[in-house]
PDB file of C-alpha atoms in Angstrom:
ATOM      1  CA  MET A   1       2.253  25.736   1.408  1.00 42.00           C
ATOM      2  CA  THR A   2       5.208  23.350   1.506  1.00 48.00           C
ATOM      3  CA  THR A   3       6.198  21.388  -1.570  1.00 50.00           C
ATOM      4  CA  ARG A   4       7.808  18.045  -0.842  1.00 51.00           C
ATOM      5  CA  THR A   5       9.996  15.998  -3.106  1.00 56.00           C
ATOM      6  CA  THR A   6      10.673  12.262  -3.193  1.00 59.00           C
ATOM      7  CA  LYS A   7      13.894  13.109  -1.323  1.00 70.00           C
ATOM      8  CA  ASP A   8      11.749  14.100   1.690  1.00 85.00           C
ATOM      9  CA  LEU A   9       9.633  10.901   1.397  1.00 94.00           C
ATOM     10  CA  THR A  10       9.929   7.964   3.801  1.00 95.00           C
ATOM     11  CA  ILE A  11       8.995   4.589   2.284  1.00 96.00           C
ATOM     12  CA  ILE A  12       7.632   2.133   4.783  1.00 95.00           C
ATOM     13  CA  GLY A  13       7.539  -1.592   3.888  1.00 94.00           C
ATOM     14  CA  ILE A  14       4.868  -3.849   5.348  1.00 93.00           C
ATOM     15  CA  GLY A  15       5.240  -7.551   4.832  1.00 90.00           C
ATOM     16  CA  SER A  16       2.658 -10.301   5.362  1.00 85.00           C
ATOM     17  CA  SER A  17       2.053 -13.934   4.695  1.00 81.00           C
ATOM     18  CA  ALA A  18      -0.985 -15.102   2.771  1.00 74.00           C
ATOM     19  CA  GLY A  19      -3.181 -14.979   5.886  1.00 79.00           C
ATOM     20  CA  GLY A  20      -2.318 -11.433   6.893  1.00 84.00           C
ATOM     21  CA  LEU A  21      -5.148  -9.504   5.187  1.00 86.00           C
ATOM     22  CA  GLU A  22      -7.019  -8.756   8.427  1.00 89.00           C
ATOM     23  CA  ALA A  23      -3.877  -7.514  10.160  1.00 91.00           C
ATOM     24  CA  ILE A  24      -3.074  -5.278   7.163  1.00 91.00           C
ATOM     25  CA  ARG A  25      -6.625  -3.884   7.156  1.00 91.00           C
ATOM     26  CA  GLU A  26      -6.399  -3.094  10.840  1.00 93.00           C
ATOM     27  CA  LEU A  27      -3.056  -1.428  10.341  1.00 94.00           C
ATOM     28  CA  VAL A  28      -4.024   0.806   7.423  1.00 94.00           C
ATOM     29  CA  ALA A  29      -7.136   1.939   9.340  1.00 95.00           C
ATOM     30  CA  THR A  30      -4.803   3.637  11.818  1.00 95.00           C
ATOM     31  CA  LEU A  31      -2.342   5.289   9.427  1.00 95.00           C
ATOM     32  CA  PRO A  32      -2.242   9.072   9.527  1.00 93.00           C
ATOM     33  CA  VAL A  33      -3.215  10.953   6.345  1.00 91.00           C
ATOM     34  CA  ASP A  34      -0.661  13.771   6.568  1.00 91.00           C
ATOM     35  CA  VAL A  35       2.736  12.134   6.943  1.00 92.00           C
ATOM     36  CA  PRO A  36       5.375  12.380   4.204  1.00 95.00           C
ATOM     37  CA  ALA A  37       5.441   8.595   3.802  1.00 96.00           C
ATOM     38  CA  ALA A  38       4.497   6.011   1.210  1.00 97.00           C
ATOM     39  CA  TYR A  39       3.547   2.541   2.385  1.00 96.00           C
ATOM     40  CA  VAL A  40       4.346  -0.570   0.323  1.00 95.00           C
ATOM     41  CA  VAL A  41       2.463  -3.729   1.271  1.00 92.00           C
ATOM     42  CA  VAL A  42       4.180  -6.923   0.203  1.00 90.00           C
ATOM     43  CA  GLN A  43       2.001  -9.927   0.800  1.00 84.00           C
ATOM     44  CA  HIS A  44       2.416 -13.473  -0.459  1.00 75.00           C
ATOM     45  CA  MET A  45      -0.403 -14.106  -2.880  1.00 69.00           C
ATOM     46  CA  SER A  46      -1.301 -16.919  -5.207  1.00 63.00           C
ATOM     47  CA  PRO A  47      -0.139 -16.109  -8.725  1.00 65.00           C
ATOM     48  CA  HIS A  48      -3.101 -18.142 -10.086  1.00 64.00           C
ATOM     49  CA  HIS A  49      -5.945 -16.018  -8.632  1.00 64.00           C
ATOM     50  CA  LYS A  50      -7.061 -12.421  -9.188  1.00 67.00           C
ATOM     51  CA  SER A  51      -6.284 -10.360  -6.099  1.00 73.00           C
ATOM     52  CA  LEU A  52      -8.814  -8.117  -4.456  1.00 83.00           C
ATOM     53  CA  MET A  53      -6.260  -6.848  -1.979  1.00 84.00           C
ATOM     54  CA  THR A  54      -6.169  -3.292  -3.304  1.00 88.00           C
ATOM     55  CA  GLU A  55      -9.943  -2.907  -3.102  1.00 90.00           C
ATOM     56  CA  LEU A  56     -10.166  -4.519   0.333  1.00 89.00           C
ATOM     57  CA  VAL A  57      -7.416  -2.329   1.786  1.00 92.00           C
ATOM     58  CA  ALA A  58      -8.920   0.844   0.212  1.00 94.00           C
ATOM     59  CA  ARG A  59     -12.110   0.309   2.210  1.00 94.00           C
ATOM     60  CA  GLN A  60     -10.170   0.624   5.454  1.00 93.00           C
ATOM     61  CA  THR A  61      -8.282   3.911   4.954  1.00 94.00           C
ATOM     62  CA  GLN A  62      -8.631   7.479   3.722  1.00 95.00           C
ATOM     63  CA  LEU A  63      -5.250   7.181   2.049  1.00 96.00           C
ATOM     64  CA  LYS A  64      -5.062   6.524  -1.692  1.00 96.00           C
ATOM     65  CA  VAL A  65      -4.463   2.823  -2.394  1.00 96.00           C
ATOM     66  CA  GLY A  66      -3.002   1.484  -5.613  1.00 94.00           C
ATOM     67  CA  THR A  67      -0.906  -1.237  -7.170  1.00 91.00           C
ATOM     68  CA  ILE A  68       2.819  -0.683  -7.417  1.00 91.00           C
ATOM     69  CA  GLU A  69       4.352  -1.406 -10.793  1.00 89.00           C
ATOM     70  CA  ASN A  70       7.868  -1.344 -12.111  1.00 89.00           C
ATOM     71  CA  GLY A  71       8.781   2.326 -12.543  1.00 91.00           C
ATOM     72  CA  THR A  72       6.159   3.734 -10.106  1.00 92.00           C
ATOM     73  CA  VAL A  73       7.373   6.944  -8.445  1.00 93.00           C
ATOM     74  CA  PRO A  74       6.154   6.726  -4.884  1.00 94.00           C
ATOM     75  CA  GLU A  75       4.020   9.520  -3.513  1.00 95.00           C
ATOM     76  CA  ALA A  76       3.270  10.541   0.069  1.00 96.00           C
ATOM     77  CA  ASN A  77       0.068   9.357   1.688  1.00 96.00           C
ATOM     78  CA  VAL A  78      -0.396   6.361  -0.673  1.00 96.00           C
ATOM     79  CA  VAL A  79      -0.546   2.691   0.192  1.00 96.00           C
ATOM     80  CA  TYR A  80       0.913   0.607  -2.631  1.00 96.00           C
ATOM     81  CA  ILE A  81       0.064  -3.097  -2.938  1.00 92.00           C
ATOM     82  CA  THR A  82       2.363  -5.465  -4.810  1.00 89.00           C
ATOM     83  CA  PRO A  83       0.514  -7.476  -7.457  1.00 83.00           C
ATOM     84  CA  PRO A  84       0.485 -11.291  -7.548  1.00 75.00           C
ATOM     85  CA  LYS A  85       3.609 -12.770  -9.185  1.00 67.00           C
ATOM     86  CA  ALA A  86       5.650  -9.834  -7.983  1.00 61.00           C
ATOM     87  CA  MET A  87       7.813 -11.859  -5.606  1.00 55.00           C
TER      88      MET A  87
END
């Protein structure tokens, strides 16, 4: 068994405008589950509405999906979603 560190991790940024949810869902459905990479989805979202982005993306992939916060240590095979008001 190989142990990987964050030094071995590739971080992949995915950007989208407010209308890009469908494209993001299609993309995450094709992501492999065994690559030493973390994915960070940055999408323009309204700061005035609760976002369901994390839940909607999680339905499309076998990867773990979560919200990235200040201080998050990225892990392989996780899709991180930026929260509203993050940009």
